[in-house]
Amino acid sequence: MVDLAQFHNNGDHLDLQWSDGRLDRVFAVWLRDNSPSPQARHPNGQKLFDITDLAPRVALADVQNVNGALHIRFAPDGHEANFGLEWLRERAAPVDLHAHRRLWGAELARAMPAHGYETVCTDSAAKCRWLADLRDLGFTLVTGVPTEPGTLIEVAEQFGFVRETNYGRFFEVRSDPKPINLANTGLGLSCHTDNPYRDPVPGLQLLHCLVSENDGGNSVVVDGYKAASLLLDQYPADFALLTRHAVPFQFNSAGTALEARARLITLDDRGAVTEVRFNNRSISTFDLPAEVMPDFYRAYRRFAEILQRPELEVTFKAGPGDLFIVDNQRVLHGRKTVGGSGRRHLQGCYADKDSLLSTLRVLERELI
Ligand code: FE2
C-alpha cells in the first residue's frame, strides 16, 4: 500500500501527494457524493441521497489524516466522513478499463487458450483462468464437453444465462437441403460476427461440435480488435470513417424481420475499441450521404482486407467434444469449405457478457 505523503486542502478540492510521487486532485463535490458514511450509504453499498440533495457548492471545511484515513467535514451541510487511503488511491485517478486486453493474431494457434470442461466445472481456480482468458482474448476453447445434444446450455450456465432468440435457446449447425441461413450449408463462411441485425447484439457465442466426420470445415477466428488497431495504424482516415458512420444490418425469414444500425467499429468515451460488428451476409444497403459513400466503401474494403490477412487467422479443427466461445463483439468466426459426405453437426447458442464478467469478478474476489 502506497502512503499519502501530504495533502493540501484548497477548499473546493484536495491535492494529494503519494509517497511514490503520484499527484492526484479530488474535488469536494466528488468526495461528498462518494461519502461512505452510514448517513449516505445503506449497508448494502447503495446511495441514500440524490445529487439534488447536495448543496450546489460543496466545500471542504476541515481535512485531517487520522489513522490511515482522511477525516473530512464538509460545508455547508456539516456532513462528516472517513475516506480510507486505499480507497482514495484506487479511485482518485481514472483506471485503464482495458488493462486486461490482449490482442492476438495467428500465433495464438501455438498456445490455444484451451480448458478442460471437467476441470473448470470442479476447480474454481481453473474456472477463473478460463473466464479470464475469455475476457482478455475474447476467445477460448473448452475440451472434453460431453457430446450429448444440448450440453452447451450447461456450459453457458457455468458463468451466466443463455440468451434466447428466434433461433431458439440453441440452434443446430449442419447441412440442410433448404437452409434459411448459409450457416446450414457446406459452403465456407467468411469471418463474421453473429446477429449484427440485433440490438443489443449477443455478447457471446458458444459453438459445440458433436459430430465431425467430414473433411475440411476447419473453424477460423480473427481478433477484430487487432484488425481495428492495424486499420488505425495504417489507414487512420478509414478508421475514423468506420467509427463515425453507422450502417444498416438486417435478417428476414418467414416470421422474422430484424434490423439494426451500427458502426462497424465502436469506440468508448476514451477512444478504445469496444465493438467490431462485421457480417457480409447480413449487412444491408448503405444509406450514407453522397459525399461519404465512396470513401466509406474504400474504408470498408480495407478493413475487410485486414480481417482476411492470414497472419490474423487462427485456424483449428473442432472435433467432437470441443466447444469454442467467442466474444461476439470482438472476435469474428468463420469456417473453411466443408468437404466430403461425412456428417458434421454443431450446436450454437448465445449468452451475455455481463454475467460472465460478474462471475469472473466474484471468483477473483474469492480467490485473491
Ligand atoms: Fe456465425
mmCIF file of C-alpha atoms and ligand atoms in Angstrom:
data_model
loop_
_atom_site.group_PDB
_atom_site.id
_atom_site.type_symbol
_atom_site.label_atom_id
_atom_site.label_comp_id
_atom_site.label_asym_id
_atom_site.label_seq_id
_atom_site.Cartn_x
_atom_site.Cartn_y
_atom_site.Cartn_z
ATOM 1 C CA MET A 1 0.000 0.000 0.000
ATOM 2 C CA VAL A 2 1.372 3.398 -1.048
ATOM 3 C CA ASP A 3 1.246 6.019 1.721
ATOM 4 C CA LEU A 4 -0.074 9.527 1.463
ATOM 5 C CA ALA A 5 2.989 11.799 1.822
ATOM 6 C CA GLN A 6 0.995 15.019 2.131
ATOM 7 C CA PHE A 7 -2.225 16.741 1.142
ATOM 8 C CA HIS A 8 -3.389 20.297 0.674
ATOM 9 C CA ASN A 9 -6.940 21.480 1.255
ATOM 10 C CA ASN A 10 -7.875 24.070 -1.371
ATOM 11 C CA GLY A 11 -11.483 24.480 -0.240
ATOM 12 C CA ASP A 12 -13.256 23.106 -3.298
ATOM 13 C CA HIS A 13 -10.609 20.472 -3.972
ATOM 14 C CA LEU A 14 -7.893 18.459 -2.315
ATOM 15 C CA ASP A 15 -4.408 17.848 -3.720
ATOM 16 C CA LEU A 16 -2.904 14.515 -2.740
ATOM 17 C CA GLN A 17 0.754 13.638 -2.986
ATOM 18 C CA TRP A 18 1.542 9.953 -2.566
ATOM 19 C CA SER A 19 4.827 8.557 -1.299
ATOM 20 C CA ASP A 20 5.640 7.207 -4.798
ATOM 21 C CA GLY A 21 5.349 10.741 -6.188
ATOM 22 C CA ARG A 22 1.940 10.384 -7.824
ATOM 23 C CA LEU A 23 -0.204 13.509 -7.595
ATOM 24 C CA ASP A 24 -3.995 13.447 -7.649
ATOM 25 C CA ARG A 25 -6.633 16.140 -7.417
ATOM 26 C CA VAL A 26 -10.009 15.202 -5.960
ATOM 27 C CA PHE A 27 -12.943 17.589 -5.705
ATOM 28 C CA ALA A 28 -15.115 18.367 -2.696
ATOM 29 C CA VAL A 29 -18.323 17.547 -4.545
ATOM 30 C CA TRP A 30 -16.888 14.200 -5.691
ATOM 31 C CA LEU A 31 -15.858 13.329 -2.146
ATOM 32 C CA ARG A 32 -19.228 14.368 -0.710
ATOM 33 C CA ASP A 33 -21.013 12.358 -3.406
ATOM 34 C CA ASN A 34 -18.929 9.290 -2.503
ATOM 35 C CA SER A 35 -19.236 9.627 1.254
ATOM 36 C CA PRO A 36 -19.077 6.146 2.853
ATOM 37 C CA SER A 37 -20.842 7.432 5.984
ATOM 38 C CA PRO A 38 -23.896 5.407 7.155
ATOM 39 C CA GLN A 39 -25.995 8.574 6.623
ATOM 40 C CA ALA A 40 -25.013 8.491 2.954
ATOM 41 C CA ARG A 41 -24.848 4.747 2.190
ATOM 42 C CA HIS A 42 -27.021 1.792 3.071
ATOM 43 C CA PRO A 43 -25.022 -1.176 4.449
ATOM 44 C CA ASN A 44 -25.610 -2.827 1.048
ATOM 45 C CA GLY A 45 -23.486 -0.087 -0.556
ATOM 46 C CA GLN A 46 -26.324 1.741 -2.314
ATOM 47 C CA LYS A 47 -26.543 5.506 -2.084
ATOM 48 C CA LEU A 48 -29.217 7.034 0.181
ATOM 49 C CA PHE A 49 -29.443 10.517 -1.370
ATOM 50 C CA ASP A 50 -29.908 12.212 -4.729
ATOM 51 C CA ILE A 51 -27.420 14.579 -6.311
ATOM 52 C CA THR A 52 -30.013 17.356 -5.897
ATOM 53 C CA ASP A 53 -29.888 16.853 -2.098
ATOM 54 C CA LEU A 54 -26.339 18.242 -2.096
ATOM 55 C CA ALA A 55 -25.591 21.956 -1.931
ATOM 56 C CA PRO A 56 -24.761 23.494 -5.334
ATOM 57 C CA ARG A 57 -21.311 24.367 -3.973
ATOM 58 C CA VAL A 58 -19.749 21.794 -1.693
ATOM 59 C CA ALA A 59 -16.580 22.731 0.182
ATOM 60 C CA LEU A 60 -14.044 21.027 2.432
ATOM 61 C CA ALA A 61 -14.395 22.691 5.862
ATOM 62 C CA ASP A 62 -11.752 20.517 7.512
ATOM 63 C CA VAL A 63 -9.496 17.617 6.474
ATOM 64 C CA GLN A 64 -7.390 15.539 8.910
ATOM 65 C CA ASN A 65 -5.267 12.445 8.317
ATOM 66 C CA VAL A 66 -6.301 10.137 11.177
ATOM 67 C CA ASN A 67 -5.034 6.562 11.418
ATOM 68 C CA GLY A 68 -4.730 5.849 7.693
ATOM 69 C CA ALA A 69 -7.913 7.645 6.649
ATOM 70 C CA LEU A 70 -8.830 11.202 5.759
ATOM 71 C CA HIS A 71 -11.485 12.530 8.096
ATOM 72 C CA ILE A 72 -13.396 15.227 6.234
ATOM 73 C CA ARG A 73 -16.013 17.708 7.416
ATOM 74 C CA PHE A 74 -17.948 19.238 4.549
ATOM 75 C CA ALA A 75 -19.565 22.659 4.197
ATOM 76 C CA PRO A 76 -22.220 23.884 4.107
ATOM 77 C CA ASP A 77 -24.082 20.790 5.402
ATOM 78 C CA GLY A 78 -21.571 19.782 8.144
ATOM 79 C CA HIS A 79 -21.563 16.170 6.913
ATOM 80 C CA GLU A 80 -18.564 14.145 8.156
ATOM 81 C CA ALA A 81 -16.982 11.030 6.710
ATOM 82 C CA ASN A 82 -13.797 8.955 6.745
ATOM 83 C CA PHE A 83 -12.141 8.092 3.438
ATOM 84 C CA GLY A 84 -9.716 5.171 3.538
ATOM 85 C CA LEU A 85 -6.405 5.934 1.835
ATOM 86 C CA GLU A 86 -6.562 2.672 -0.110
ATOM 87 C CA TRP A 87 -9.974 3.650 -1.474
ATOM 88 C CA LEU A 88 -8.685 7.118 -2.413
ATOM 89 C CA ARG A 89 -5.559 5.745 -4.082
ATOM 90 C CA GLU A 90 -7.623 3.340 -6.161
ATOM 91 C CA ARG A 91 -10.216 5.845 -7.338
ATOM 92 C CA ALA A 92 -8.556 9.252 -7.439
ATOM 93 C CA ALA A 93 -7.217 8.692 -10.974
ATOM 94 C CA PRO A 94 -9.010 7.129 -13.949
ATOM 95 C CA VAL A 95 -8.223 3.433 -14.276
ATOM 96 C CA ASP A 96 -7.321 1.694 -17.515
ATOM 97 C CA LEU A 97 -10.616 -0.007 -18.297
ATOM 98 C CA HIS A 98 -8.988 -2.376 -20.766
ATOM 99 C CA ALA A 99 -5.765 -3.246 -18.950
ATOM 100 C CA HIS A 100 -6.517 -6.963 -19.278
ATOM 101 C CA ARG A 101 -6.998 -6.853 -23.047
ATOM 102 C CA ARG A 102 -4.517 -8.935 -25.072
ATOM 103 C CA LEU A 103 -4.551 -8.623 -28.867
ATOM 104 C CA TRP A 104 -3.584 -11.646 -30.937
ATOM 105 C CA GLY A 105 -3.021 -12.972 -34.418
ATOM 106 C CA ALA A 106 -2.222 -16.355 -35.996
ATOM 107 C CA GLU A 107 0.427 -17.041 -33.341
ATOM 108 C CA LEU A 108 -2.342 -17.798 -30.836
ATOM 109 C CA ALA A 109 -2.730 -21.174 -32.586
ATOM 110 C CA ARG A 110 0.564 -22.242 -30.975
ATOM 111 C CA ALA A 111 -0.807 -21.590 -27.484
ATOM 112 C CA MET A 112 -4.534 -22.141 -27.766
ATOM 113 C CA PRO A 113 -6.470 -20.954 -24.700
ATOM 114 C CA ALA A 114 -7.885 -24.458 -24.159
ATOM 115 C CA HIS A 115 -9.529 -25.505 -20.908
ATOM 116 C CA GLY A 116 -10.840 -28.929 -19.894
ATOM 117 C CA TYR A 117 -14.569 -28.968 -19.164
ATOM 118 C CA GLU A 118 -14.360 -31.367 -16.250
ATOM 119 C CA THR A 119 -11.683 -29.214 -14.601
ATOM 120 C CA VAL A 120 -13.455 -25.864 -14.992
ATOM 121 C CA CYS A 121 -16.616 -27.401 -13.512
ATOM 122 C CA THR A 122 -14.877 -28.695 -10.403
ATOM 123 C CA ASP A 123 -11.976 -26.322 -9.731
ATOM 124 C CA SER A 124 -12.824 -22.663 -9.145
ATOM 125 C CA ALA A 125 -9.241 -21.510 -9.850
ATOM 126 C CA ALA A 126 -9.386 -23.275 -13.228
ATOM 127 C CA LYS A 127 -12.791 -21.729 -13.943
ATOM 128 C CA CYS A 128 -11.348 -18.327 -13.084
ATOM 129 C CA ARG A 129 -8.473 -18.845 -15.571
ATOM 130 C CA TRP A 130 -10.942 -19.927 -18.258
ATOM 131 C CA LEU A 131 -13.206 -16.909 -17.822
ATOM 132 C CA ALA A 132 -10.206 -14.553 -17.574
ATOM 133 C CA ASP A 133 -8.967 -15.885 -20.945
ATOM 134 C CA LEU A 134 -12.394 -15.206 -22.390
ATOM 135 C CA ARG A 135 -12.340 -11.647 -21.036
ATOM 136 C CA ASP A 136 -8.755 -10.941 -22.126
ATOM 137 C CA LEU A 137 -8.609 -12.721 -25.508
ATOM 138 C CA GLY A 138 -12.297 -12.834 -26.451
ATOM 139 C CA PHE A 139 -11.864 -16.496 -27.361
ATOM 140 C CA THR A 140 -11.446 -19.817 -25.565
ATOM 141 C CA LEU A 141 -11.720 -23.470 -26.419
ATOM 142 C CA VAL A 142 -13.316 -25.898 -23.976
ATOM 143 C CA THR A 143 -12.357 -29.527 -24.493
ATOM 144 C CA GLY A 144 -13.991 -32.721 -23.309
ATOM 145 C CA VAL A 145 -17.574 -31.397 -23.320
ATOM 146 C CA PRO A 146 -19.971 -34.388 -23.452
ATOM 147 C CA THR A 147 -21.451 -34.732 -26.952
ATOM 148 C CA GLU A 148 -24.974 -35.146 -25.623
ATOM 149 C CA PRO A 149 -27.130 -32.645 -27.589
ATOM 150 C CA GLY A 150 -27.953 -29.532 -25.552
ATOM 151 C CA THR A 151 -24.904 -29.765 -23.280
ATOM 152 C CA LEU A 152 -23.770 -26.322 -24.459
ATOM 153 C CA ILE A 153 -26.533 -24.846 -22.280
ATOM 154 C CA GLU A 154 -24.814 -26.341 -19.223
ATOM 155 C CA VAL A 155 -21.525 -24.818 -20.355
ATOM 156 C CA ALA A 156 -23.158 -21.365 -20.632
ATOM 157 C CA GLU A 157 -24.705 -21.848 -17.202
ATOM 158 C CA GLN A 158 -21.232 -22.277 -15.722
ATOM 159 C CA PHE A 159 -20.907 -18.492 -15.989
ATOM 160 C CA GLY A 160 -24.253 -16.981 -16.885
ATOM 161 C CA PHE A 161 -27.503 -17.256 -18.792
ATOM 162 C CA VAL A 162 -28.419 -18.286 -22.307
ATOM 163 C CA ARG A 163 -29.803 -15.538 -24.500
ATOM 164 C CA GLU A 164 -32.802 -16.972 -26.321
ATOM 165 C CA THR A 165 -33.518 -15.680 -29.837
ATOM 166 C CA ASN A 166 -35.777 -16.505 -32.771
ATOM 167 C CA TYR A 167 -33.352 -19.394 -33.403
ATOM 168 C CA GLY A 168 -34.373 -20.868 -30.028
ATOM 169 C CA ARG A 169 -32.406 -21.443 -26.827
ATOM 170 C CA PHE A 170 -29.839 -23.116 -29.051
ATOM 171 C CA PHE A 171 -29.646 -23.899 -32.736
ATOM 172 C CA GLU A 172 -28.286 -26.599 -34.999
ATOM 173 C CA VAL A 173 -25.477 -26.021 -37.481
ATOM 174 C CA ARG A 174 -25.441 -28.808 -40.071
ATOM 175 C CA SER A 175 -26.057 -29.151 -43.769
ATOM 176 C CA ASP A 176 -29.695 -28.534 -44.543
ATOM 177 C CA PRO A 177 -31.243 -29.100 -48.008
ATOM 178 C CA LYS A 178 -33.349 -25.879 -47.676
ATOM 179 C CA PRO A 179 -31.290 -23.576 -45.471
ATOM 180 C CA ILE A 180 -32.703 -20.236 -44.293
ATOM 181 C CA ASN A 181 -29.156 -19.400 -43.290
ATOM 182 C CA LEU A 182 -25.924 -20.094 -45.178
ATOM 183 C CA ALA A 183 -24.516 -21.488 -41.919
ATOM 184 C CA ASN A 184 -26.529 -24.623 -42.682
ATOM 185 C CA THR A 185 -24.792 -25.411 -45.978
ATOM 186 C CA GLY A 186 -21.397 -26.871 -46.797
ATOM 187 C CA LEU A 187 -20.182 -23.509 -48.049
ATOM 188 C CA GLY A 188 -17.218 -21.828 -46.449
ATOM 189 C CA LEU A 189 -18.202 -18.815 -44.377
ATOM 190 C CA SER A 190 -16.052 -15.724 -44.344
ATOM 191 C CA CYS A 191 -15.271 -14.428 -40.882
ATOM 192 C CA HIS A 192 -18.105 -12.544 -39.266
ATOM 193 C CA THR A 193 -19.702 -11.609 -36.004
ATOM 194 C CA ASP A 194 -23.119 -13.148 -35.423
ATOM 195 C CA ASN A 195 -26.505 -11.472 -35.484
ATOM 196 C CA PRO A 196 -25.388 -7.896 -36.260
ATOM 197 C CA TYR A 197 -29.063 -7.183 -37.003
ATOM 198 C CA ARG A 198 -29.960 -7.369 -33.289
ATOM 199 C CA ASP A 199 -29.985 -4.566 -30.788
ATOM 200 C CA PRO A 200 -28.356 -5.381 -28.452
ATOM 201 C CA VAL A 201 -26.162 -7.808 -30.296
ATOM 202 C CA PRO A 202 -25.430 -11.097 -28.445
ATOM 203 C CA GLY A 203 -22.247 -10.642 -26.412
ATOM 204 C CA LEU A 204 -21.037 -14.239 -26.574
ATOM 205 C CA GLN A 205 -21.471 -17.163 -28.900
ATOM 206 C CA LEU A 206 -20.851 -20.792 -27.968
ATOM 207 C CA LEU A 207 -20.355 -23.421 -30.689
ATOM 208 C CA HIS A 208 -20.215 -27.056 -29.659
ATOM 209 C CA CYS A 209 -19.016 -29.764 -32.041
ATOM 210 C CA LEU A 210 -20.988 -33.000 -31.659
ATOM 211 C CA VAL A 211 -20.010 -34.788 -34.876
ATOM 212 C CA SER A 212 -17.166 -34.122 -37.303
ATOM 213 C CA GLU A 213 -16.763 -36.904 -39.849
ATOM 214 C CA ASN A 214 -16.218 -34.638 -42.840
ATOM 215 C CA ASP A 215 -13.091 -33.251 -44.468
ATOM 216 C CA GLY A 216 -12.361 -29.557 -44.126
ATOM 217 C CA GLY A 217 -14.832 -27.373 -42.292
ATOM 218 C CA ASN A 218 -11.992 -26.010 -40.172
ATOM 219 C CA SER A 219 -13.003 -23.208 -37.853
ATOM 220 C CA VAL A 220 -11.352 -19.814 -38.146
ATOM 221 C CA VAL A 221 -11.289 -16.998 -35.601
ATOM 222 C CA VAL A 222 -9.894 -13.486 -36.018
ATOM 223 C CA ASP A 223 -9.343 -10.829 -33.356
ATOM 224 C CA GLY A 224 -11.404 -7.873 -34.569
ATOM 225 C CA TYR A 225 -9.733 -5.539 -32.059
ATOM 226 C CA LYS A 226 -6.331 -6.443 -33.506
ATOM 227 C CA ALA A 227 -7.648 -5.773 -37.026
ATOM 228 C CA ALA A 228 -9.099 -2.444 -35.896
ATOM 229 C CA SER A 229 -5.748 -1.471 -34.338
ATOM 230 C CA LEU A 230 -3.994 -2.231 -37.648
ATOM 231 C CA LEU A 231 -6.554 -0.152 -39.538
ATOM 232 C CA LEU A 232 -5.972 2.737 -37.141
ATOM 233 C CA ASP A 233 -2.176 2.473 -37.541
ATOM 234 C CA GLN A 234 -2.130 2.064 -41.311
ATOM 235 C CA TYR A 235 -5.233 3.943 -42.506
ATOM 236 C CA PRO A 236 -6.333 6.371 -39.778
ATOM 237 C CA ALA A 237 -8.757 8.214 -42.064
ATOM 238 C CA ASP A 238 -10.523 4.930 -42.841
ATOM 239 C CA PHE A 239 -10.644 4.038 -39.150
ATOM 240 C CA ALA A 240 -12.260 7.426 -38.494
ATOM 241 C CA LEU A 241 -14.941 6.793 -41.149
ATOM 242 C CA LEU A 242 -15.867 3.360 -39.784
ATOM 243 C CA THR A 243 -16.082 4.677 -36.236
ATOM 244 C CA ARG A 244 -18.201 7.697 -37.253
ATOM 245 C CA HIS A 245 -20.859 6.320 -39.620
ATOM 246 C CA ALA A 246 -23.390 3.585 -38.838
ATOM 247 C CA VAL A 247 -24.754 1.206 -41.461
ATOM 248 C CA PRO A 248 -27.857 -0.999 -41.509
ATOM 249 C CA PHE A 249 -27.927 -4.763 -40.960
ATOM 250 C CA GLN A 250 -30.935 -6.991 -41.497
ATOM 251 C CA PHE A 251 -32.236 -10.544 -41.435
ATOM 252 C CA ASN A 252 -35.541 -11.740 -42.865
ATOM 253 C CA SER A 253 -37.252 -15.105 -42.800
ATOM 254 C CA ALA A 254 -40.918 -16.174 -42.812
ATOM 255 C CA GLY A 255 -41.646 -14.929 -39.311
ATOM 256 C CA THR A 256 -38.728 -12.592 -38.679
ATOM 257 C CA ALA A 257 -37.729 -9.086 -39.779
ATOM 258 C CA LEU A 258 -34.741 -7.985 -37.732
ATOM 259 C CA GLU A 259 -32.969 -4.697 -38.371
ATOM 260 C CA ALA A 260 -30.281 -2.726 -36.548
ATOM 261 C CA ARG A 261 -27.997 0.187 -37.397
ATOM 262 C CA ALA A 262 -24.490 0.107 -36.031
ATOM 263 C CA ARG A 263 -20.937 1.186 -36.703
ATOM 264 C CA LEU A 264 -18.512 -1.449 -37.946
ATOM 265 C CA ILE A 265 -16.127 -0.260 -35.214
ATOM 266 C CA THR A 266 -17.469 1.266 -31.995
ATOM 267 C CA LEU A 267 -15.322 3.243 -29.555
ATOM 268 C CA ASP A 268 -15.902 4.033 -25.921
ATOM 269 C CA ASP A 269 -15.767 7.552 -24.480
ATOM 270 C CA ARG A 270 -11.967 7.265 -24.161
ATOM 271 C CA GLY A 271 -11.368 6.160 -27.739
ATOM 272 C CA ALA A 272 -10.837 2.435 -27.087
ATOM 273 C CA VAL A 273 -12.471 -0.053 -29.460
ATOM 274 C CA THR A 274 -15.355 -1.784 -27.706
ATOM 275 C CA GLU A 275 -17.141 -3.467 -30.596
ATOM 276 C CA VAL A 276 -16.471 -4.785 -34.065
ATOM 277 C CA ARG A 277 -19.599 -5.699 -35.997
ATOM 278 C CA PHE A 278 -18.888 -7.328 -39.327
ATOM 279 C CA ASN A 279 -21.052 -9.690 -41.348
ATOM 280 C CA ASN A 280 -21.012 -9.772 -45.126
ATOM 281 C CA ARG A 281 -24.199 -11.847 -45.311
ATOM 282 C CA SER A 282 -26.454 -9.533 -43.382
ATOM 283 C CA ILE A 283 -25.019 -6.076 -43.951
ATOM 284 C CA SER A 284 -27.721 -4.109 -45.764
ATOM 285 C CA THR A 285 -27.861 -1.246 -48.265
ATOM 286 C CA PHE A 286 -25.745 1.673 -47.101
ATOM 287 C CA ASP A 287 -27.679 4.897 -46.661
ATOM 288 C CA LEU A 288 -24.738 7.244 -46.277
ATOM 289 C CA PRO A 289 -24.529 10.836 -47.549
ATOM 290 C CA ALA A 290 -23.185 11.040 -51.112
ATOM 291 C CA GLU A 291 -20.038 12.864 -50.009
ATOM 292 C CA VAL A 292 -19.190 9.987 -47.662
ATOM 293 C CA MET A 293 -20.180 6.929 -49.741
ATOM 294 C CA PRO A 294 -17.043 6.388 -51.921
ATOM 295 C CA ASP A 295 -14.640 6.945 -49.031
ATOM 296 C CA PHE A 296 -16.702 4.711 -46.776
ATOM 297 C CA TYR A 297 -16.539 1.898 -49.341
ATOM 298 C CA ARG A 298 -12.756 2.299 -49.506
ATOM 299 C CA ALA A 299 -12.560 2.078 -45.695
ATOM 300 C CA TYR A 300 -14.947 -0.898 -45.545
ATOM 301 C CA ARG A 301 -12.937 -2.762 -48.161
ATOM 302 C CA ARG A 302 -9.636 -2.051 -46.400
ATOM 303 C CA PHE A 303 -10.985 -3.256 -43.080
ATOM 304 C CA ALA A 304 -12.250 -6.444 -44.776
ATOM 305 C CA GLU A 305 -8.815 -6.959 -46.369
ATOM 306 C CA ILE A 306 -7.131 -6.657 -42.979
ATOM 307 C CA LEU A 307 -9.621 -9.109 -41.436
ATOM 308 C CA GLN A 308 -8.699 -11.602 -44.187
ATOM 309 C CA ARG A 309 -4.931 -11.385 -43.645
ATOM 310 C CA PRO A 310 -3.585 -14.904 -43.000
ATOM 311 C CA GLU A 311 -1.380 -13.575 -40.196
ATOM 312 C CA LEU A 312 -4.535 -12.695 -38.255
ATOM 313 C CA GLU A 313 -6.315 -16.050 -38.735
ATOM 314 C CA VAL A 314 -6.313 -18.770 -36.114
ATOM 315 C CA THR A 315 -7.477 -21.966 -37.829
ATOM 316 C CA PHE A 316 -8.325 -25.148 -35.974
ATOM 317 C CA LYS A 317 -10.337 -28.289 -36.463
ATOM 318 C CA ALA A 318 -13.039 -28.604 -33.825
ATOM 319 C CA GLY A 319 -13.552 -32.272 -33.014
ATOM 320 C CA PRO A 320 -16.399 -33.943 -31.108
ATOM 321 C CA GLY A 321 -16.468 -32.565 -27.554
ATOM 322 C CA ASP A 322 -14.766 -29.298 -28.464
ATOM 323 C CA LEU A 323 -16.710 -26.143 -27.711
ATOM 324 C CA PHE A 324 -15.425 -22.715 -28.523
ATOM 325 C CA ILE A 325 -16.675 -19.421 -27.215
ATOM 326 C CA VAL A 326 -16.141 -16.055 -28.867
ATOM 327 C CA ASP A 327 -16.770 -12.549 -27.627
ATOM 328 C CA ASN A 328 -19.196 -11.722 -30.414
ATOM 329 C CA GLN A 329 -18.427 -8.007 -30.163
ATOM 330 C CA ARG A 330 -14.753 -8.628 -30.774
ATOM 331 C CA VAL A 331 -13.797 -11.948 -32.338
ATOM 332 C CA LEU A 332 -15.004 -12.921 -35.797
ATOM 333 C CA HIS A 333 -15.531 -16.553 -36.627
ATOM 334 C CA GLY A 334 -15.894 -18.462 -39.870
ATOM 335 C CA ARG A 335 -15.200 -21.810 -41.448
ATOM 336 C CA LYS A 336 -13.458 -23.246 -44.444
ATOM 337 C CA THR A 337 -15.475 -25.203 -47.027
ATOM 338 C CA VAL A 338 -16.912 -28.424 -45.655
ATOM 339 C CA GLY A 339 -15.818 -31.309 -47.888
ATOM 340 C CA GLY A 340 -16.867 -34.934 -48.391
ATOM 341 C CA SER A 341 -20.111 -36.581 -47.423
ATOM 342 C CA GLY A 342 -19.391 -37.238 -43.746
ATOM 343 C CA ARG A 343 -21.674 -35.785 -41.112
ATOM 344 C CA ARG A 344 -20.883 -32.515 -39.406
ATOM 345 C CA HIS A 345 -23.078 -31.324 -36.569
ATOM 346 C CA LEU A 346 -22.554 -28.397 -34.244
ATOM 347 C CA GLN A 347 -24.883 -26.672 -31.845
ATOM 348 C CA GLY A 348 -24.688 -22.991 -31.056
ATOM 349 C CA CYS A 349 -26.160 -20.615 -28.523
ATOM 350 C CA TYR A 350 -25.734 -17.051 -27.316
ATOM 351 C CA ALA A 351 -25.094 -15.597 -23.877
ATOM 352 C CA ASP A 352 -24.454 -12.155 -22.432
ATOM 353 C CA LYS A 353 -21.108 -10.823 -21.283
ATOM 354 C CA ASP A 354 -22.258 -9.034 -18.144
ATOM 355 C CA SER A 355 -22.925 -12.336 -16.341
ATOM 356 C CA LEU A 356 -19.594 -13.724 -17.465
ATOM 357 C CA LEU A 357 -17.746 -10.690 -16.088
ATOM 358 C CA SER A 358 -19.759 -10.774 -12.866
ATOM 359 C CA THR A 359 -18.951 -14.468 -12.309
ATOM 360 C CA LEU A 360 -15.293 -13.756 -13.012
ATOM 361 C CA ARG A 361 -15.168 -10.818 -10.549
ATOM 362 C CA VAL A 362 -16.781 -12.900 -7.823
ATOM 363 C CA LEU A 363 -14.278 -15.719 -8.420
ATOM 364 C CA GLU A 364 -11.372 -13.258 -8.360
ATOM 365 C CA ARG A 365 -12.716 -11.740 -5.146
ATOM 366 C CA GLU A 366 -12.930 -15.169 -3.526
ATOM 367 C CA LEU A 367 -9.575 -16.442 -4.761
ATOM 368 C CA ILE A 368 -7.368 -13.434 -4.078
HETATM 369 FE FE FE2 B 1 -21.734 -17.414 -37.257
#
